[in-house]
Tab-separated table of C-alpha atoms and ligand atoms in Angstrom:
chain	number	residue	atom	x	y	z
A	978	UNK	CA	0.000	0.000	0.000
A	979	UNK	CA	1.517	3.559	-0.812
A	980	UNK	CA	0.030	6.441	1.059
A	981	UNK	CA	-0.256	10.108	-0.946
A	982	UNK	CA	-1.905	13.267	-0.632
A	983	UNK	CA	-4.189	15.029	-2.695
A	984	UNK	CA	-3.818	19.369	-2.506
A	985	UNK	CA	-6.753	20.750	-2.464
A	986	UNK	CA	-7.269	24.403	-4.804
A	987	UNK	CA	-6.622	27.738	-2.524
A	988	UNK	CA	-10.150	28.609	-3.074
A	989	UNK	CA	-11.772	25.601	-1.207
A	990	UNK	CA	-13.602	26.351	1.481
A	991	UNK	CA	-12.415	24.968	4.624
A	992	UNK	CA	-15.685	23.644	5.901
A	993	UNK	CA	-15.311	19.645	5.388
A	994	UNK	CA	-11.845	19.229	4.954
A	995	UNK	CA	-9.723	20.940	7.899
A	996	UNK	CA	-6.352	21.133	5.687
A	997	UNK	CA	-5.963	21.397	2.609
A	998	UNK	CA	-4.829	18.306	1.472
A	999	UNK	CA	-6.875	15.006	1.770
A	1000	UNK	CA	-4.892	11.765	2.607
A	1001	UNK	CA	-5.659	8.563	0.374
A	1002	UNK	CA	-4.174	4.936	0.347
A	1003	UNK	CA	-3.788	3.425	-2.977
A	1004	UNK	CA	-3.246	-0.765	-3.313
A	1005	UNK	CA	-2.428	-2.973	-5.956
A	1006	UNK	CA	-5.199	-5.232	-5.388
A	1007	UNK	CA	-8.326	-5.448	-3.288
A	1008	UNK	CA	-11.639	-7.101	-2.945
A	1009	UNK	CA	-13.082	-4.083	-2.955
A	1010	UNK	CA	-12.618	-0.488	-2.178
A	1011	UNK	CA	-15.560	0.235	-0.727
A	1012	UNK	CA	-15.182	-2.515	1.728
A	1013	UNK	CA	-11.544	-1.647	2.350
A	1014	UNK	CA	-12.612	1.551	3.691
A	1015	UNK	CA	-15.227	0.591	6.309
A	1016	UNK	CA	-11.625	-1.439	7.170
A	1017	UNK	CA	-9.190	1.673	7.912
A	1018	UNK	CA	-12.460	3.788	9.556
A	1019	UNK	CA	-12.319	0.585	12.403
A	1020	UNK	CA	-8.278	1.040	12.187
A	1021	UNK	CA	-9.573	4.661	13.330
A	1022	UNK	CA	-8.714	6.879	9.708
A	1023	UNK	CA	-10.398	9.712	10.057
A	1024	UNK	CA	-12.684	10.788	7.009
A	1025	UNK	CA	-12.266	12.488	4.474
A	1026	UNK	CA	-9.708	9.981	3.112
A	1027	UNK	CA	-10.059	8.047	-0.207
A	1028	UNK	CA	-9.105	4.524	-1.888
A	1029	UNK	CA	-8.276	3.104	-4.916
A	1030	UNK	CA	-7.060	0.029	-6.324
A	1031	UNK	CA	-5.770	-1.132	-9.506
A	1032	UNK	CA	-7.577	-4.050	-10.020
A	1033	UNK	CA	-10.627	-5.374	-7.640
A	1034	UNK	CA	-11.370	-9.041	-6.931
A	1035	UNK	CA	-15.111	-8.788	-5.802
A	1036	UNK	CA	-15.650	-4.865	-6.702
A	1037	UNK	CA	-19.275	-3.987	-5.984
A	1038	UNK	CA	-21.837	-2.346	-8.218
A	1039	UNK	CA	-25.403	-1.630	-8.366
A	1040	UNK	CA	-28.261	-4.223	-7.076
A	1041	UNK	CA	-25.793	-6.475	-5.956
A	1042	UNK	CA	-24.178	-6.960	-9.347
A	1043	UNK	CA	-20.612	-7.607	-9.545
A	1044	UNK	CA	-18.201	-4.911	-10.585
A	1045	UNK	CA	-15.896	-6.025	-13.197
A	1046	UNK	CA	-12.520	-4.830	-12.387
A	1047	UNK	CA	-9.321	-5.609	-14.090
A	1048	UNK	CA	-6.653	-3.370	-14.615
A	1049	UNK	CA	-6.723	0.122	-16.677
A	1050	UNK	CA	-10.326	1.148	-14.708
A	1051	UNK	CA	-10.864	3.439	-11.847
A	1052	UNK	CA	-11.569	2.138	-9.227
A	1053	UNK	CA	-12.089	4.605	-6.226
A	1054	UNK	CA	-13.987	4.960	-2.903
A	1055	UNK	CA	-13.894	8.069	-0.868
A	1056	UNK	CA	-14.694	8.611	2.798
A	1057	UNK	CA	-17.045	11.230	4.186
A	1058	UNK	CA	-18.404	12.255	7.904
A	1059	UNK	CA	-21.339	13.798	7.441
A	1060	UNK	CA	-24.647	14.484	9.621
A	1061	UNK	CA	-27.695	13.710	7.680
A	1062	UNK	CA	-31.063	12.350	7.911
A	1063	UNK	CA	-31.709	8.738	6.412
A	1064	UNK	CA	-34.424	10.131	4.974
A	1065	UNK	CA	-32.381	12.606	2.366
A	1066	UNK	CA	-29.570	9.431	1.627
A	1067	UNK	CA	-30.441	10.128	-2.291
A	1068	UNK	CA	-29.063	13.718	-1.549
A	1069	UNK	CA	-25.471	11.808	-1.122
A	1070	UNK	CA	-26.382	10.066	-4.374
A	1071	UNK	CA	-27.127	13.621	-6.250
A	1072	UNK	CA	-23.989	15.475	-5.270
A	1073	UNK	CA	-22.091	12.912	-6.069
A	1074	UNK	CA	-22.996	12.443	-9.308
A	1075	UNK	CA	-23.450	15.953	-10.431
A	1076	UNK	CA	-20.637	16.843	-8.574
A	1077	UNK	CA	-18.576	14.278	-10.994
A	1078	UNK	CA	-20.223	14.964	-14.065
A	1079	UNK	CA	-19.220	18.881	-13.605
A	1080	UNK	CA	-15.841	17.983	-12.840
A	1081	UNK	CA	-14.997	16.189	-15.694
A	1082	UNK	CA	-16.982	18.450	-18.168
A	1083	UNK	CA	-14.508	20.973	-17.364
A	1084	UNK	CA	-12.016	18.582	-19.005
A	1085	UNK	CA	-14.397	18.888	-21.965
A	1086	UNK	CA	-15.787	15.217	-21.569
A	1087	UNK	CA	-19.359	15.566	-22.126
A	1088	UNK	CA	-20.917	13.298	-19.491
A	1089	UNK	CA	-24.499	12.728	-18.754
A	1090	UNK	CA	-26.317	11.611	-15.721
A	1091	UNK	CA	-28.194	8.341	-16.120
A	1092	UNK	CA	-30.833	8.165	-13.394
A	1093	UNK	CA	-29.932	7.519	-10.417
A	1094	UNK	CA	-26.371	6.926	-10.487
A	1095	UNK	CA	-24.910	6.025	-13.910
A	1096	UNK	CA	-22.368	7.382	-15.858
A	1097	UNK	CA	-23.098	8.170	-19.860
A	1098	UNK	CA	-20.948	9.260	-22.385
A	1099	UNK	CA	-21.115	9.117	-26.155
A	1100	UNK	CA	-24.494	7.291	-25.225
A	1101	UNK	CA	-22.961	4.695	-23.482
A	1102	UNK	CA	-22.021	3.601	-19.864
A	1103	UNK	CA	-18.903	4.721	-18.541
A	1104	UNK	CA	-18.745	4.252	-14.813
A	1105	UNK	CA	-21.414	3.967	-11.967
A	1106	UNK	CA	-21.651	4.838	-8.461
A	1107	UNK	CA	-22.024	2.251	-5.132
A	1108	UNK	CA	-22.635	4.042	-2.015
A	1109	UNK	CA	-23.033	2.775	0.929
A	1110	UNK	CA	-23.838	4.116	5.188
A	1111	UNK	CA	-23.378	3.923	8.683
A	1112	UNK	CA	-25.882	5.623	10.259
A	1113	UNK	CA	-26.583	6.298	14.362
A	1114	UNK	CA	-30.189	6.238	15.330
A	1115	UNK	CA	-31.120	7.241	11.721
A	1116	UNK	CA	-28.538	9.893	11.243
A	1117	UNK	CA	-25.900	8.967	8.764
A	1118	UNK	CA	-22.605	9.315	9.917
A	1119	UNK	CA	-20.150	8.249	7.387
A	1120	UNK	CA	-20.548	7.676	3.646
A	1121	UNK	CA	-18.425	5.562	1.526
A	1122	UNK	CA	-18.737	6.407	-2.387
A	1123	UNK	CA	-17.385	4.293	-4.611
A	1124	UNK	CA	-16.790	4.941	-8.134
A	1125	UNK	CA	-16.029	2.629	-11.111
A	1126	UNK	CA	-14.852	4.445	-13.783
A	1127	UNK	CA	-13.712	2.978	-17.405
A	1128	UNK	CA	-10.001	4.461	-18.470
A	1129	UNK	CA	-8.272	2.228	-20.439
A	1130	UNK	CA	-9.749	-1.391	-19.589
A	1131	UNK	CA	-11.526	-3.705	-21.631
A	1132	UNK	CA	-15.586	-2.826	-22.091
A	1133	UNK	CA	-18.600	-4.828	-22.602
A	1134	UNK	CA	-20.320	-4.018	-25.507
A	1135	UNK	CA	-22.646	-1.346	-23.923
A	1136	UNK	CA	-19.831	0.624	-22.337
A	1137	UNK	CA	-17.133	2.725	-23.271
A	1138	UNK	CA	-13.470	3.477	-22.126
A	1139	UNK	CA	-12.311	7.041	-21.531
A	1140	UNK	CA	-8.969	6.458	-23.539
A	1141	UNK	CA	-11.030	5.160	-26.437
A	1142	UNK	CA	-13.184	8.019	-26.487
A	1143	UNK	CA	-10.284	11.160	-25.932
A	1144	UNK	CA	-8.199	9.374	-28.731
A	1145	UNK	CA	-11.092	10.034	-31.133
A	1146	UNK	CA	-12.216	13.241	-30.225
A	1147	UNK	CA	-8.270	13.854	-29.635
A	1148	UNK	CA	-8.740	15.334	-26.117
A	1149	UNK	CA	-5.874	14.961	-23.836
A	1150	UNK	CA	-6.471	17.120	-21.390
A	1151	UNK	CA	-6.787	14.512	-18.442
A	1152	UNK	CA	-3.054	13.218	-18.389
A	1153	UNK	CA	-3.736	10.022	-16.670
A	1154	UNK	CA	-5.562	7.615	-14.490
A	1155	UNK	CA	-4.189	9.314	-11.523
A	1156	UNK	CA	-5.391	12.805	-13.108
A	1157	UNK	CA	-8.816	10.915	-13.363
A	1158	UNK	CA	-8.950	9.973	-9.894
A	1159	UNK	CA	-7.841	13.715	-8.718
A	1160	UNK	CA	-10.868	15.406	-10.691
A	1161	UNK	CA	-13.456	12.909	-9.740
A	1162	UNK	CA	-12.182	13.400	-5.694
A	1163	UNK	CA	-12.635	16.996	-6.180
A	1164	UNK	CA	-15.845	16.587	-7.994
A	1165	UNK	CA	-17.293	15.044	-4.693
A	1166	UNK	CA	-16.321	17.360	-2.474
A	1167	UNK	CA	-16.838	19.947	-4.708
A	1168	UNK	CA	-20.325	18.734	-5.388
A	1169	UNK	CA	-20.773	18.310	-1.488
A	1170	UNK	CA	-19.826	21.703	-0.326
A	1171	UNK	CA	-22.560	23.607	-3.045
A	1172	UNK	CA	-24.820	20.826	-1.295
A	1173	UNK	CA	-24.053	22.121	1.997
A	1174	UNK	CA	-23.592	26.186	0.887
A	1175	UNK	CA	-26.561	26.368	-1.522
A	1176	UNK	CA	-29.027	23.584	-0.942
A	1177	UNK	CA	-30.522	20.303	-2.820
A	1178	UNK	CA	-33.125	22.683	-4.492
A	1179	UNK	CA	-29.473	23.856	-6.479
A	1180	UNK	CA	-27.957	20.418	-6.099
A	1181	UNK	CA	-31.299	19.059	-8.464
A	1182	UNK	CA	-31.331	21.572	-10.710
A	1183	UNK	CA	-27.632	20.783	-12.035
A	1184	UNK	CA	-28.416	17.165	-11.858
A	1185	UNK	CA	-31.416	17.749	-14.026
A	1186	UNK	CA	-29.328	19.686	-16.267
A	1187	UNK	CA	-26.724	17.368	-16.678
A	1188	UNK	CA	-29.333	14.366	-17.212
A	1189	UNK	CA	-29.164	12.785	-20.794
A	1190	UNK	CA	-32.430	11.564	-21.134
A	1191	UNK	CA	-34.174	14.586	-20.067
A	1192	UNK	CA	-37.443	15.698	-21.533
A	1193	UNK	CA	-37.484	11.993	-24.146
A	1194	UNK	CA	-39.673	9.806	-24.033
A	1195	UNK	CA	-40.636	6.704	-21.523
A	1196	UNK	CA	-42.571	3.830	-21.416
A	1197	UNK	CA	-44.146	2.067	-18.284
A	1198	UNK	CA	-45.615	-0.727	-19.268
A	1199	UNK	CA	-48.233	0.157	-21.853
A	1200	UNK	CA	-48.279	3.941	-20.875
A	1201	UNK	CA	-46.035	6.248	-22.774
A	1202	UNK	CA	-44.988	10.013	-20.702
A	1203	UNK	CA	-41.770	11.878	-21.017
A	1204	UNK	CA	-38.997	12.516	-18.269
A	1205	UNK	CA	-38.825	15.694	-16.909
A	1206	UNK	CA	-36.521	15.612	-14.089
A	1207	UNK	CA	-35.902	14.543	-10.581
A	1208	UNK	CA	-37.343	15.566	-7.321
A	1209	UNK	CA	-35.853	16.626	-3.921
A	1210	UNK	CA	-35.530	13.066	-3.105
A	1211	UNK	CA	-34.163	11.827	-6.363
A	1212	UNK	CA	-37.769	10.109	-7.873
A	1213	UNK	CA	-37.503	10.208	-11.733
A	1214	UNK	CA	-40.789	12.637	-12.535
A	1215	UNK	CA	-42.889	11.506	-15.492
A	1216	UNK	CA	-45.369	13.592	-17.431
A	1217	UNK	CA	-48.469	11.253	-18.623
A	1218	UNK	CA	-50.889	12.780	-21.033
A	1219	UNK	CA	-53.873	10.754	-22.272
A	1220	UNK	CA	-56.988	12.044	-23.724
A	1221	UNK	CA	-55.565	15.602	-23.379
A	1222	UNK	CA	-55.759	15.608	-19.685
A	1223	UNK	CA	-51.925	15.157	-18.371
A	1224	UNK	CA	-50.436	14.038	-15.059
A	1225	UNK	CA	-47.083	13.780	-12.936
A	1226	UNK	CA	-45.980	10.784	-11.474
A	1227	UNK	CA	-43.265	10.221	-9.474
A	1228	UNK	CA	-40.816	6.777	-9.776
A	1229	UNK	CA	-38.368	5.901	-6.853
A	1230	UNK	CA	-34.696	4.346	-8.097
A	1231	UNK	CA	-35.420	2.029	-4.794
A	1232	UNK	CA	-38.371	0.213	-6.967
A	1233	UNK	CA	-37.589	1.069	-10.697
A	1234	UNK	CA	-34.759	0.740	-12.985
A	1235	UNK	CA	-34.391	2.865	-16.372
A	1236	UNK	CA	-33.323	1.203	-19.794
A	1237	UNK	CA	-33.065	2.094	-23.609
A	1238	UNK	CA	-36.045	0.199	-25.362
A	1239	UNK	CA	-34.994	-1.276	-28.107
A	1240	UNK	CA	-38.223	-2.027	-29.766
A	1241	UNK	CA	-39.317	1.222	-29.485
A	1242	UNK	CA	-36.888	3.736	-31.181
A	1243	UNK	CA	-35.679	6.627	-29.061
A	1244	UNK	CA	-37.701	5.342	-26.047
A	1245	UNK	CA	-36.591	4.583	-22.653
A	1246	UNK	CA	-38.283	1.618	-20.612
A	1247	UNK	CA	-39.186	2.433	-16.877
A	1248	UNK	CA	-39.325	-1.385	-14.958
A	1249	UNK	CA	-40.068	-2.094	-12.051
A	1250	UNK	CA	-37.456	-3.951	-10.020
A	1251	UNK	CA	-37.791	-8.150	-9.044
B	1970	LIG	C1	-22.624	0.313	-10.771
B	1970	LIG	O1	-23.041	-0.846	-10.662
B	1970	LIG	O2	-22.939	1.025	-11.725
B	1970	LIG	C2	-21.766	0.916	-9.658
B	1970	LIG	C3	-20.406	0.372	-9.685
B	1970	LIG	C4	-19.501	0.926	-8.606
B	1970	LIG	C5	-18.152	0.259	-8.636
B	1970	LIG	C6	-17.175	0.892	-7.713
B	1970	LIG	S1	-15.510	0.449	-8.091
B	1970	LIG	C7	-14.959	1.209	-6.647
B	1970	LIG	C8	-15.967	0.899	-5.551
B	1970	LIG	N1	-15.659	-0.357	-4.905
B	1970	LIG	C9	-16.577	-1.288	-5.166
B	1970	LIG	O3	-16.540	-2.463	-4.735
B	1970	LIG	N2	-17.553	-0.786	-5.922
B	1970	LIG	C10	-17.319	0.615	-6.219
């Protein structure tokens, strides 16, 4: 394991991170990252502190999925104490991702937000988010958010690799995976002081913004609406219209899962989850 520190800009505000550097620990291999850093807050770390590894064994992802992992990705977890209601947890999820996306689009990478938590680019998936709690008598404590990120590993065929995609728009601006993991750390805490400065009323505003299948169209079942954002607790809001009368209806990411149909061109699926 080789410890390192990451420098913070001068114009960070001091309020989460006490210096201005943050300390992280980065390892050749690990099951996961995520689970690695639950490990060093029992050996008493103090948050905010972030992994990474180059290549996972058992790397987590989304509804229990496994998290391919070989070498050439990102693979990244950072460590945060914060004091929040269980009830706003999806307010982690929103900074996080917004926070990412802004990040890297100042690197001019034009990601999108996949709702909740995904990762697009060039219409395809390039990293995800896990996050995971601790929480004290329903007050989260300490969030762990991991990030998978594609750089230069192998893809399935509905992903894509950063390298790929900044060799054909030649875009070289990010220098490296280590550059990679620097932006998307200050991404989240980036992301997480505008949460705490200016509010999740902000916070959903840029994540609507930044969402790529915003204001196209969905189908639920046999009903057809159009997105048109999220809501203060991350739900994906759907306009219905039938008969001329129209309606919103609110989906939560806890029940539903979103997905390109196929069958029906330009249309996203909403499905509900087993
Ligand atoms: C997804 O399924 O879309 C989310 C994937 C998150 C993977 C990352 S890799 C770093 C961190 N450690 C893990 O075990 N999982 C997350």
């Amino acid at each position: 394991m080789k410890q390192i520190n990451l420098n913070l800009p001068e114009n960070f505000s001091l309020l989460i991170v006490k210096q201005n550097t943050i300390n992280g620990y980065v390892y050749e291999t690990l099951n996961s990252t995520n689970s690695q850093a639950w490990q060093l807050i029992q050996q008493n770390i103090k948050p905010p502190f972030f992994v990474i590894a180059k290549q996972q064994t058992a790397g987590k992802g989304q509804r229990g999925n496994i998290w391919s992992s070989p070498l050439g990705g990102l693979y990244l977890s950072i460590v945060l104490e914060v004091r929040l209601s269980i009830k706003n947890m999806s307010h982690l999820i929103l900074f996080s991702v917004s926070g990412i996306v802004t990040e890297l689009r100042k690197f001019d990478i034009p990601v999108q937000i996949k709702w909740l938590n995904d990762l697009i680019l060039d219409r395809k998936k390039l990293g995800g988010i896990l996050l995971e709690i601790k929480t004290d008598k329903e007050i989260i404590k300490e969030v762990v958010i991991g990030i998978g990120i594609n750089y230069e590993n192998q893809i399935p065929d509905n992903g894509i690799n950063l390298i790929n995609y900044c060799q054909k728009t030649n875009n070289f601006r990010i220098k490296s995976i280590e550059n990679l993991a620097e932006i998307v750390t200050l991404g989240i805490i980036n992301g997480y002081q505008e949460y705490l400065n200016l509010g999740i009323d902000y916070v959903i505003d840029k994540y609507n913004n930044l969402m790529y299948n915003l204001h196209e169209k969905i189908s639920i079942e046999q009903v057809q609406g159009k997105i048109i954002g999220i809501d203060s607790q991350g739900n994906l809001q759907v306009k219905i219209t039938s008969s001329g009368a129209s309606s919103k209806i609110s989906f939560s990411a806890q029940n539903y899962s979103l997905s390109y149909d196929k069958s029906l061109e330009n249309c996203y699926q909403l499905t509900e989850k087993k």
